Coordinates of C-alpha atoms in Angstrom, one line a residue:
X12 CA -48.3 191.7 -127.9
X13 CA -50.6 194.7 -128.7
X14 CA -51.3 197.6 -126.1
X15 CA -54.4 196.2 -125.4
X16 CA -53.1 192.9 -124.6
X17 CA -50.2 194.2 -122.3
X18 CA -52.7 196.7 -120.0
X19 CA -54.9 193.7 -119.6
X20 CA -51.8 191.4 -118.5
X21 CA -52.8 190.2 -115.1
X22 CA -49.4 191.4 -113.9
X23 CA -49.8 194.9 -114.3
X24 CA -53.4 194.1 -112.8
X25 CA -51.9 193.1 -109.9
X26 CA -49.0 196.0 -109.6
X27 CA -51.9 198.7 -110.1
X28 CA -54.2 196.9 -107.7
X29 CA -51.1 196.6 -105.4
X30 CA -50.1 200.5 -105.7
X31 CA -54.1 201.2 -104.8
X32 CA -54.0 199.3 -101.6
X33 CA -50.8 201.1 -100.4
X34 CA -52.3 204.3 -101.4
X35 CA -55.4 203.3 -99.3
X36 CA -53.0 202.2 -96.7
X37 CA -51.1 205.5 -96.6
X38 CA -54.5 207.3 -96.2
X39 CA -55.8 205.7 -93.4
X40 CA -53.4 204.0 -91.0
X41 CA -51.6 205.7 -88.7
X42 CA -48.1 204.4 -89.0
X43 CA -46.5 202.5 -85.4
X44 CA -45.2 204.3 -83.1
X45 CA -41.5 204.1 -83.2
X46 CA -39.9 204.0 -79.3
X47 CA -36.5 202.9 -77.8
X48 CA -36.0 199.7 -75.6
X49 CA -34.2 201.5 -73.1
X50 CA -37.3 204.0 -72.5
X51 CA -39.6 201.2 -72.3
X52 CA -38.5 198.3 -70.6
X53 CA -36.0 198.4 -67.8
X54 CA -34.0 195.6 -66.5
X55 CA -32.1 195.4 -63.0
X56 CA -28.1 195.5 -63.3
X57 CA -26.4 192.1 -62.5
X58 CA -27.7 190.8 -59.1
X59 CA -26.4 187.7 -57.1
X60 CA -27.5 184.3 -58.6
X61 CA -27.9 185.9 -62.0
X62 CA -24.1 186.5 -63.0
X63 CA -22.6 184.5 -65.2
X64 CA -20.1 181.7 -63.1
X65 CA -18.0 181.2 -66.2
X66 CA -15.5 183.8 -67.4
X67 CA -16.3 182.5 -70.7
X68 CA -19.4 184.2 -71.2
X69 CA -18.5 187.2 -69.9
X70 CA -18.8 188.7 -73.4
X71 CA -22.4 188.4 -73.0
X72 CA -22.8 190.2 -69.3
X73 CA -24.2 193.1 -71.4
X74 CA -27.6 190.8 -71.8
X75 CA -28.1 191.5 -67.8
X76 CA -28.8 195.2 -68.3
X77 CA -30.9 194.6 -71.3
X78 CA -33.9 192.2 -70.1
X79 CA -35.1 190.5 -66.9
X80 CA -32.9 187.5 -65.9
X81 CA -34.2 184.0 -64.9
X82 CA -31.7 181.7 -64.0
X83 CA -32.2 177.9 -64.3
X84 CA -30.8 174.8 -64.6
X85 CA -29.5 172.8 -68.2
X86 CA -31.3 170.0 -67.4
X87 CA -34.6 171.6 -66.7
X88 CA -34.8 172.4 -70.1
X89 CA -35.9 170.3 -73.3
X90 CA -35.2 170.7 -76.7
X91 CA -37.8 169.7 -78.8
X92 CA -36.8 168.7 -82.4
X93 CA -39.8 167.1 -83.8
X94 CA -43.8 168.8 -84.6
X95 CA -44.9 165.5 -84.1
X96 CA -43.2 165.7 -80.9
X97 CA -44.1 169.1 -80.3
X98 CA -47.8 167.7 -80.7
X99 CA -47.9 164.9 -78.4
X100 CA -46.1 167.4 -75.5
X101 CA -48.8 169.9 -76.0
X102 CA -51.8 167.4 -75.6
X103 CA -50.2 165.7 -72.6
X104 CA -49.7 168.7 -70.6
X105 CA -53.1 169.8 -71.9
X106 CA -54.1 166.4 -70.3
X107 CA -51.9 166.6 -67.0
X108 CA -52.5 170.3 -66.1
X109 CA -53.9 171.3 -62.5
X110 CA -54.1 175.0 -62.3
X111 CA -53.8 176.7 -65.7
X112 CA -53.5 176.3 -69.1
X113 CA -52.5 179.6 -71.5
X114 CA -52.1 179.6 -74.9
X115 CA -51.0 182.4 -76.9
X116 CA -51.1 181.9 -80.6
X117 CA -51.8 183.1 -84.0
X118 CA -54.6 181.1 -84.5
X119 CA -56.0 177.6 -83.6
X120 CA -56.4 175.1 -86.2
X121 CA -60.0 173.6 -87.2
X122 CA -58.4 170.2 -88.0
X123 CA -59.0 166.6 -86.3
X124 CA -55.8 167.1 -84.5
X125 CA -56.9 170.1 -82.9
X126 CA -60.3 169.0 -82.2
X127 CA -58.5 166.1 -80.3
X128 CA -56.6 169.1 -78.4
X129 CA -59.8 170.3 -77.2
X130 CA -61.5 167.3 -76.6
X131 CA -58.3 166.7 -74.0
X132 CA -59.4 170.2 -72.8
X133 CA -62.8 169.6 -72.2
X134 CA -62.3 166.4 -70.3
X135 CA -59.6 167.6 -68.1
X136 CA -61.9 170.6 -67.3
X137 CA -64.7 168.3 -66.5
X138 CA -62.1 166.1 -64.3
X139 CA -60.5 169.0 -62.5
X140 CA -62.8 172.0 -61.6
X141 CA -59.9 174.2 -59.9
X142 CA -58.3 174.6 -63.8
X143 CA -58.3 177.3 -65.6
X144 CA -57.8 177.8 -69.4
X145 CA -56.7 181.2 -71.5
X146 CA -56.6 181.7 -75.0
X147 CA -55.1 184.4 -76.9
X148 CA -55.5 184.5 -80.3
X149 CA -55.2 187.3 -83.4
X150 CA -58.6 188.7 -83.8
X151 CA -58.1 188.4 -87.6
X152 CA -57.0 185.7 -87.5
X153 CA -59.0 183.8 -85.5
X154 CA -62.2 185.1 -87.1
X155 CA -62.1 184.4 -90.5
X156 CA -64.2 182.2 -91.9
X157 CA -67.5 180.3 -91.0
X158 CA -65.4 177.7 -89.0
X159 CA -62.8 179.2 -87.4
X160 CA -60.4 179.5 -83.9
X161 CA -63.7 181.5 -82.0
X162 CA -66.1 178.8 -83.4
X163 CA -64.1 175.7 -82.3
X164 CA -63.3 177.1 -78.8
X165 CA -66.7 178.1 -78.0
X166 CA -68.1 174.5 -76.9
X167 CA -65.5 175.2 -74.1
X168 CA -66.3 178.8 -73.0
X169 CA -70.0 178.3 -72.9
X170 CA -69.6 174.8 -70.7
X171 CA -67.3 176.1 -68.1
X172 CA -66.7 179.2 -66.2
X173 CA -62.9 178.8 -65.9
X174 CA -62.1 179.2 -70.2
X175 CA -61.3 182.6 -71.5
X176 CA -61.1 184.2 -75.3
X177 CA -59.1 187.0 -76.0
X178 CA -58.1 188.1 -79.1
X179 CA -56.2 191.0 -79.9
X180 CA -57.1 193.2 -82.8
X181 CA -54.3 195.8 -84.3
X182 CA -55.2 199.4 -83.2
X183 CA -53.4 200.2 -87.0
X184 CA -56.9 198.6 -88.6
X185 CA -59.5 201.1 -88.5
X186 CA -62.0 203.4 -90.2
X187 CA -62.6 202.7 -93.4
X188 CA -59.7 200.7 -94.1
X189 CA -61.2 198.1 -91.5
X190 CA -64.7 198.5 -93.4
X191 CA -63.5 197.6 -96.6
X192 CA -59.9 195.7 -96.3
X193 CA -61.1 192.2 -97.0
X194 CA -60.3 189.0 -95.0
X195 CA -56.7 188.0 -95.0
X196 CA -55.6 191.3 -96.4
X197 CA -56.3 192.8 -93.1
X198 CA -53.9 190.6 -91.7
X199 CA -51.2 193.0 -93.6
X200 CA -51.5 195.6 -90.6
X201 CA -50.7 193.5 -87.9
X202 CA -50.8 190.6 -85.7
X203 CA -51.0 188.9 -82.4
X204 CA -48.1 186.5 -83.3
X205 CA -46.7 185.3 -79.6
X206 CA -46.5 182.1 -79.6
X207 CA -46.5 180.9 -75.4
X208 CA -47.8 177.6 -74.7
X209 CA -47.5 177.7 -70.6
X210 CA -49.2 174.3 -68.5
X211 CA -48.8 174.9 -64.8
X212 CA -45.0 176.0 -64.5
X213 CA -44.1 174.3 -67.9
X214 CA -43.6 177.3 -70.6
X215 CA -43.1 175.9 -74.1
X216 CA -41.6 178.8 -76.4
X217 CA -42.0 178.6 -80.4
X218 CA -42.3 179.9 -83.4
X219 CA -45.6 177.0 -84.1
X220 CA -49.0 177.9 -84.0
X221 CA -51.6 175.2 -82.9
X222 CA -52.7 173.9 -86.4
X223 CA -51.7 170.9 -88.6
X224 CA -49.4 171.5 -90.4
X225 CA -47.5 173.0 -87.3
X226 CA -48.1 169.2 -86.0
X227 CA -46.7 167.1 -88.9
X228 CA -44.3 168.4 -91.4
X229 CA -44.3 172.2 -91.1
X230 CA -40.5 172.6 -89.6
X231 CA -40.2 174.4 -86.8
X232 CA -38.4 174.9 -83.5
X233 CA -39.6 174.2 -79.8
X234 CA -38.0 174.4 -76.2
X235 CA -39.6 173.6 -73.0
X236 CA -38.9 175.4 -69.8
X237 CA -39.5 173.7 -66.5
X238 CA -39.4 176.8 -64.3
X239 CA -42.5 178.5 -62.0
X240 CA -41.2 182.1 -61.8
X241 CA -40.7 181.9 -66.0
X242 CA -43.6 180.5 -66.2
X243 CA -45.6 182.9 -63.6
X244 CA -43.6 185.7 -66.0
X245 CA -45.3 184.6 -69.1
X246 CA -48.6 184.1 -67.7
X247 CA -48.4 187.7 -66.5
X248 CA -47.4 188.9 -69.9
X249 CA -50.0 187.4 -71.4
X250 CA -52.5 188.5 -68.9
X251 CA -51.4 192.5 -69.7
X252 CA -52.1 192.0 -73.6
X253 CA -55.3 190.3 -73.1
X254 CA -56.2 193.4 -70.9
X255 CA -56.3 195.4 -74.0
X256 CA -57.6 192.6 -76.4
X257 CA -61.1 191.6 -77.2
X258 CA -63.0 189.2 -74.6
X259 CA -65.3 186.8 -76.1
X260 CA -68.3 186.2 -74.3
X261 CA -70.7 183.1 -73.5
X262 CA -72.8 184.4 -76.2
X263 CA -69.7 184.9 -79.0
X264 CA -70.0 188.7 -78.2
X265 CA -67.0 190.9 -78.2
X266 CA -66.2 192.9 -74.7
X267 CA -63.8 195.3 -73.3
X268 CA -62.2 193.8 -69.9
X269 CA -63.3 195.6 -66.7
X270 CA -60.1 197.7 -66.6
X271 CA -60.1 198.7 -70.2
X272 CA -62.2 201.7 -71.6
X273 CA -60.5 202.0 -75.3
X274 CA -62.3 199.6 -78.3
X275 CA -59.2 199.1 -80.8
X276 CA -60.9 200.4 -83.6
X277 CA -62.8 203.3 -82.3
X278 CA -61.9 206.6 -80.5
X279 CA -58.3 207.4 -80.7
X280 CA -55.7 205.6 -82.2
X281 CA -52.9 207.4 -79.9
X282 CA -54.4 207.2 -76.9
X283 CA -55.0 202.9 -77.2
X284 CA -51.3 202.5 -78.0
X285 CA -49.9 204.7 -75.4
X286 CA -52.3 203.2 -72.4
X287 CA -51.4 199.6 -74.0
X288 CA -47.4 200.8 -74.0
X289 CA -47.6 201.6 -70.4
X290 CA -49.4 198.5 -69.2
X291 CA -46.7 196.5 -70.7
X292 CA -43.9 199.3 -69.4
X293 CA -45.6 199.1 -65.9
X294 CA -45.8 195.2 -66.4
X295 CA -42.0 195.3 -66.6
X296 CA -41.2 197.6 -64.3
X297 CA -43.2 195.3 -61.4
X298 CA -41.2 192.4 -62.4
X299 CA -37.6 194.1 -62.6
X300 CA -38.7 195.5 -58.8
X301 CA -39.5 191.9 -57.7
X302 CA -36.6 190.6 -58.7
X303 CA -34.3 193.4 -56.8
X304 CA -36.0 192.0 -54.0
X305 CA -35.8 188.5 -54.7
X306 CA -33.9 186.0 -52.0
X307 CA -34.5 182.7 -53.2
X308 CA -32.5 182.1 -56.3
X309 CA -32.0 179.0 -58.6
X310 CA -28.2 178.0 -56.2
X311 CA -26.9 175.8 -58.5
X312 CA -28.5 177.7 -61.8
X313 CA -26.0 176.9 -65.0
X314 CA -28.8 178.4 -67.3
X315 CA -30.1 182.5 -67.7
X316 CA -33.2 182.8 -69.7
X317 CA -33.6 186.5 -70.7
X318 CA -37.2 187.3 -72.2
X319 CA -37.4 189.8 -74.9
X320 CA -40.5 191.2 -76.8
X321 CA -41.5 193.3 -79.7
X322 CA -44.8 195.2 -79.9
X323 CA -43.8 197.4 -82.4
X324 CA -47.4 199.3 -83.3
X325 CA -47.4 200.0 -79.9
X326 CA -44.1 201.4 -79.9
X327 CA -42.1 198.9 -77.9
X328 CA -38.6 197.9 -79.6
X329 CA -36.7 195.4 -77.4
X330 CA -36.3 192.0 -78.8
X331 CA -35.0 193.8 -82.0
X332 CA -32.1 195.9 -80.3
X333 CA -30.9 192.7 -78.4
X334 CA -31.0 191.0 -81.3
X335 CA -28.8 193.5 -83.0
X336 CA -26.4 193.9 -80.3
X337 CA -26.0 189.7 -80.6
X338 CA -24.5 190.8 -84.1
X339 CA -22.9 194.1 -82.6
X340 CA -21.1 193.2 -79.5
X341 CA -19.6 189.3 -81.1
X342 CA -16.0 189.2 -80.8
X343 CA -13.5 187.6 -83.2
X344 CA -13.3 184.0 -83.9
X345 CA -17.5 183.7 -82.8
X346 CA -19.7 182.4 -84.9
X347 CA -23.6 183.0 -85.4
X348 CA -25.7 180.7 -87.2
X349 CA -29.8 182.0 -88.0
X350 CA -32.5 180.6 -88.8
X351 CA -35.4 182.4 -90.7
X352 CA -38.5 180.8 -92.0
X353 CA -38.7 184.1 -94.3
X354 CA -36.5 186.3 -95.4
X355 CA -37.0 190.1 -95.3
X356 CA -34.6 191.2 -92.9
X357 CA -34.7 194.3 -91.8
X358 CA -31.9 197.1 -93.2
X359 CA -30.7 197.4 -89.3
X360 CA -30.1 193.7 -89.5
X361 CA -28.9 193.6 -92.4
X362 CA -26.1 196.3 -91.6
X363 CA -25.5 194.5 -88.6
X364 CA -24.7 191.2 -90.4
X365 CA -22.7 192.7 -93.0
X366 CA -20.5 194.8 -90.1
X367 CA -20.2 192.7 -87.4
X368 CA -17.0 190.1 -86.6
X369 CA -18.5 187.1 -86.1
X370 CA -18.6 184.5 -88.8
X371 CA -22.2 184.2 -90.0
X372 CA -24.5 181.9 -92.0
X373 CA -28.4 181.9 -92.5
X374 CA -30.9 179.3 -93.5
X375 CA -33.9 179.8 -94.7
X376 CA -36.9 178.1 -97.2
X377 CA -36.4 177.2 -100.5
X378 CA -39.0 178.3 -102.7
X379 CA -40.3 174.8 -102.5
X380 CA -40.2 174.7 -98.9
X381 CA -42.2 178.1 -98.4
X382 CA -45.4 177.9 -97.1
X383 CA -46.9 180.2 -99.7
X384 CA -45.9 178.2 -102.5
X385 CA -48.7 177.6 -104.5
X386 CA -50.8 180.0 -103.3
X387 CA -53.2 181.5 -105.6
X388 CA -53.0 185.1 -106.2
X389 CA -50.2 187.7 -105.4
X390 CA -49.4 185.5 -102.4
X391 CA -48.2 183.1 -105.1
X392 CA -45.1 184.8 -105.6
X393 CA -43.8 185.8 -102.1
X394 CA -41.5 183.3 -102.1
X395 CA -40.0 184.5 -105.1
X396 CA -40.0 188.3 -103.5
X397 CA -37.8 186.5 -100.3
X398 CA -35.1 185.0 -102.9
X399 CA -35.7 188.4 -104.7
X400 CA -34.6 190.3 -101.0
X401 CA -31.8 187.4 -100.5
X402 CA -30.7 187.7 -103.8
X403 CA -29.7 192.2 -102.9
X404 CA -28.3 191.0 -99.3
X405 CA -26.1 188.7 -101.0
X406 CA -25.6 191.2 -103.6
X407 CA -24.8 194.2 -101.1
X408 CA -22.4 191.5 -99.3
X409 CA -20.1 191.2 -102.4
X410 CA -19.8 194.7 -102.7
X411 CA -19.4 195.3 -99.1
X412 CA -16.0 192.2 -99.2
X413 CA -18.3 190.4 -97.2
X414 CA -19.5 187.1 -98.7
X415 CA -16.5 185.1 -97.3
X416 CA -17.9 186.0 -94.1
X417 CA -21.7 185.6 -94.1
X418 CA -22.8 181.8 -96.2
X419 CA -26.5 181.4 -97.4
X420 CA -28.4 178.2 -96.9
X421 CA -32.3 176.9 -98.1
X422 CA -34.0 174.4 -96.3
X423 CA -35.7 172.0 -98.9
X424 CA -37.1 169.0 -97.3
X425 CA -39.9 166.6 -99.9
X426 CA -43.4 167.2 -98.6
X427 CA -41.9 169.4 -95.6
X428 CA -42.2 173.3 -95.5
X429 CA -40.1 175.4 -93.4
X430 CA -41.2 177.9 -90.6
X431 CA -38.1 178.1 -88.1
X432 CA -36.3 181.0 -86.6
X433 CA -33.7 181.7 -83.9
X434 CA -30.0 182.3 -84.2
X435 CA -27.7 180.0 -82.4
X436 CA -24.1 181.6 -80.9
X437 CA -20.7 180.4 -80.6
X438 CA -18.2 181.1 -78.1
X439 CA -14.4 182.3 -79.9
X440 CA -13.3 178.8 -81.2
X441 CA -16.2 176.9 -79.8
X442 CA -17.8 173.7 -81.2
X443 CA -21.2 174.2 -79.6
X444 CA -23.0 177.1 -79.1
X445 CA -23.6 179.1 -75.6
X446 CA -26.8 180.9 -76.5
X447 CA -29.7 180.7 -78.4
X448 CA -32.1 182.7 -79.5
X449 CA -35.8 181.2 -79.7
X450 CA -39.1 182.3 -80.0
X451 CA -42.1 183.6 -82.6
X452 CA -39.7 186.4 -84.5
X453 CA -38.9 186.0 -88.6
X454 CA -36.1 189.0 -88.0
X455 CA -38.5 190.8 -90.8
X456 CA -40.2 194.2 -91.3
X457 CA -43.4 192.7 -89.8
X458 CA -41.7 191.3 -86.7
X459 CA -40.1 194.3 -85.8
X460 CA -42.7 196.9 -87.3
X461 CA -45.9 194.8 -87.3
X462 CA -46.6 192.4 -85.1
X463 CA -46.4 191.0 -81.2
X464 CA -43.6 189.1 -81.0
X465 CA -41.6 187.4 -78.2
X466 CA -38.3 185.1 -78.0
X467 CA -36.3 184.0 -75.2
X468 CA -32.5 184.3 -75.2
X469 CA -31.1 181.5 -73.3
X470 CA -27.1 181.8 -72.2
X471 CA -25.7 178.3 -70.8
X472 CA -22.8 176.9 -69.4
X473 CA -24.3 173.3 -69.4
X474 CA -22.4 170.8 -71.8
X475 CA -25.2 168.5 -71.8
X476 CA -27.7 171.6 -73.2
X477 CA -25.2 172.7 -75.3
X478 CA -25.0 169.4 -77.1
X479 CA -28.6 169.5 -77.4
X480 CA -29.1 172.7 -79.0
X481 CA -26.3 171.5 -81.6
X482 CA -28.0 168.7 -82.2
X483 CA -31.1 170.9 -82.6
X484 CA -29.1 173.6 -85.2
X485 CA -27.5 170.5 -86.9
X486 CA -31.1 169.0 -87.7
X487 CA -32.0 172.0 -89.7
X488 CA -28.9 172.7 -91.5
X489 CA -28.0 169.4 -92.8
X490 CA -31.8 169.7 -95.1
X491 CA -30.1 173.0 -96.3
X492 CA -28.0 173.5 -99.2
X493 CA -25.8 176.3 -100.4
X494 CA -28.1 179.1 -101.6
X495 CA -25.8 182.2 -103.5
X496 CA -25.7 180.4 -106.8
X497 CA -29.6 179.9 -107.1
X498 CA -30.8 182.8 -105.7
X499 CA -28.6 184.8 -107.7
X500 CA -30.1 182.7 -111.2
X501 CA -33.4 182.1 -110.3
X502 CA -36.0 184.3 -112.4
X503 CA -38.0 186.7 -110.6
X504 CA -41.5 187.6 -112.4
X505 CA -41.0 191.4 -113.3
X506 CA -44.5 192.1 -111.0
X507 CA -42.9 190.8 -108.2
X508 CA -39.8 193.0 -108.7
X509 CA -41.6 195.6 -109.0
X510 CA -44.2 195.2 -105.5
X511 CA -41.1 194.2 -103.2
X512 CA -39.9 197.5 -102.9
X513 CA -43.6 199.0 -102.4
X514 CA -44.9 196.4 -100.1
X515 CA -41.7 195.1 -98.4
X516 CA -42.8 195.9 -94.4
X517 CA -46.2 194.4 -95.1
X518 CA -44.7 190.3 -95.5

């Protein structure tokens, strides 16, 4: 190959273009604001009707002081294993509503199945004029394109009073990196990425948005709450980001709400993240003060649903240090078994995997079962950057005397890709698992750096749940197969070695 050839090789293209954007990145974004948990959120200590009953999971009382505490009961909870069956839940409590509908997404699809999700909008609206219907969407996201999430929920906003549009736009994209960062490659900075699907005093929590794929064969994970003060929770969550997200009026407009005065892309960056920060910190601190005063308790509760988040541009860390102390504070004999639709986990997980006693494994999407597969551009070879990040966890594992310990799986399902997360936990010399972990997280650099996130940790004591959420964890790892020996052979294209270390926190 002559000079000429190599310096027009679309690889090095790509690395130079790649180096460019970072550069540009660098320059003009303010990086999140790092914070502690601790600072941010506080939680009551142990109250009556929230303790554990069962000495058992005493090893996990530390959860109390970590997060807000809801407890239910087992069978007041379903665990949904299916996206078709995901699907046909959301549209009939779309349908059966009476008060409010919110749903917090990434995005919402432009496909027949979700114009049937807002046709079954629109007539229960018509049918029931005390309902009320929230959206909250990525502003991104939900823009791009001619056709898109604003443009399909509009017929609703401008018909009835009782429908609201908010999506949230990163304070990180600004100036002129906002100007000139194209579509989808302003997506890198940051997302609304919740995903809250709440119908009266049903909350659904998942890692699915509301789009096709997410409905058919896009693998996922989905558990239903029947509970009013969860549910009221999550509706006031919700309520506090769309306080600082765009408003989308009757005429597609974008508005501040009443109480807001900061655009997210204007003024200063600082002084958007810390008022957002303390709305949520204040958000918190009302419900952890309501509960101290709470009386009437779940009596015969068996369940404890602990609600974390993770806003980290707005310097809010919490779902990630419980997360880590799952790893941290597991005893001998426990096992842990995550799920990760891609993997980039952080070095903080990462230690915490590699040092913790528990006996671990991790599935996550073969190449084939990654939904950038096939993508055209750069995007076409993340999934060869995640088996290129696997490949130096497993790697750092073997040098640590660790791989006995920690066992690598990929999902690989014909016609299927693969999008869930959550970690499932085992009791010392348990067959079924006494927590889970669910909700919207990838346990990445963007998840923890990047985007919204939230996830529910759910402790039980209830055989019959913890069958089901065996049966759930059993579905997705009996589609994977043993991973060290491929990732460790497959090829890596030398430009995608090269960009993982420079662009790692971005995917």
């Amino acid at each position: 190959m002559s000079l000429m050839d190599f310096l027009l090789s679309w690889p090095l293209l790509i690395l130079l273009l790649v180096k460019m954007i970072r550069r540009l990145f660098a320059t003009f974004i303010e990086q999140p604001i790092q914070g502690q948990a601790a600072d941010i959120l506080p939680s009551p200590a142990p109250l009556p009707g929230r303790q554990f009953s069962n000495a058992r999971l005493q090893s996990l009382s530390w959860l109390h002081a970590a997060a807000p505490c809801f407890p239910v009961r087992g069978d007041s909870i379903t665990v949904i294993q299916d996206p078709k069956v995901f699907y046909e839940t959301v549209v009939a409590k779309c349908a059966s509503a009476k008060s409010r509908i919110i749903l917090a997404s990434l995005y919402l699809g432009i496909g027949q199945l979700e114009t049937r999700l807002i046709s079954v909008l629109r007539d229960n609206l018509r049918e029931n004029k005390q309902l009320k219907i929230n959206f909250l969407l990525d502003f991104n996201r939900g823009t791009r394109g001619k056709i898109n999430s604003r443009t399909t929920i509009m017929p609703l906003i401008e018909e009835s009073e009782n429908v609201s549009l908010s999506l949230y736009h990163t304070p990180v994209l600004r100036g002129l990196t906002k100007r000139f960062a194209p579509p989808r490659w302003n997506e890198l900075l940051g997302l609304q990425h919740m995903k809250v699907y709440l119908f009266d005093n049903s909350v659904i929590i998942s890692g699915a948005n509301l789009s096709n794929d997410y409905f058919t064969n896009r693998q996922d994970r989905y558990i239903m709450i029947e509970n009013k003060t969860l549910a009221d929770f999550y509706a006031g969550l919700v309520g506090k980001v769309q306080e600082f997200s765009l408003q989308v009026s009757k005429e597609s407009s974008f508005e501040l709400q009443n109480s807001w005065k900061h655009w997210p892309y204007e003024g200063n960056q600082s002084v958007f993240v810390q008022e957002a920060r303390q709305r949520i910190f204040s958000y918190f601190s009302e419900v952890v003060d309501k509960q101290k005063n709470a009386v009437d308790m779940e009596k015969d509760a068996d369940t404890w649903i602990f609600p974390v988040i993770e806003m980290g541009q707005l310097g809010i860390h919490h779902d990630s240090i419980v997360t880590k102390a799952i790893f941290q504070n597991s005893l001998p004999s426990t096992r842990i078994r995550m799920a990760t639709g891609y993997f980039n986990l952080t070095q903080e997980y990462m230690d915490s995997i590699a040092d913790c006693q528990a006996e671990c494994a991790i599935l996550m999407a073969h190449p084939n079962a990654n939904g950038f597969k096939g993508a055209k551009g750069p995007a076409g070879g993340i999934p060869d950057a995640y088996t290129l990040i696997a490949r130096q966890f497993y790697e750092k594992l073997r040098a640590a005397k660790q791989e006995h310990r920690v066992s690598l799986y990929e999902y690989q399902l014909p016609g299927w890709t693969y999008h869930a997360k959550g970690l499932w936990y085992y009791l010392p010399n348990s067959n079924l698992p006494a927590m889970t972990l669910i909700g919207s997280s990838n346990f990445g650099e963007r998840s923890v750096n990047r985007d919204l996130e939230t996830q529910v940790c759910i402790v039980t004591e209830n055989p019959d749940l913890q069958r089901r959420l065996e049966a759930e964890c059993e579905n997705l790892y009996r589609l994977g197969s043993a991973a060290e020996s491929d990732i460790t052979q497959r090829d890596i294209p030398r430009w995608v070695r090269a960009v993982v270390s420079v662009f790692k926190n971005f995917f």
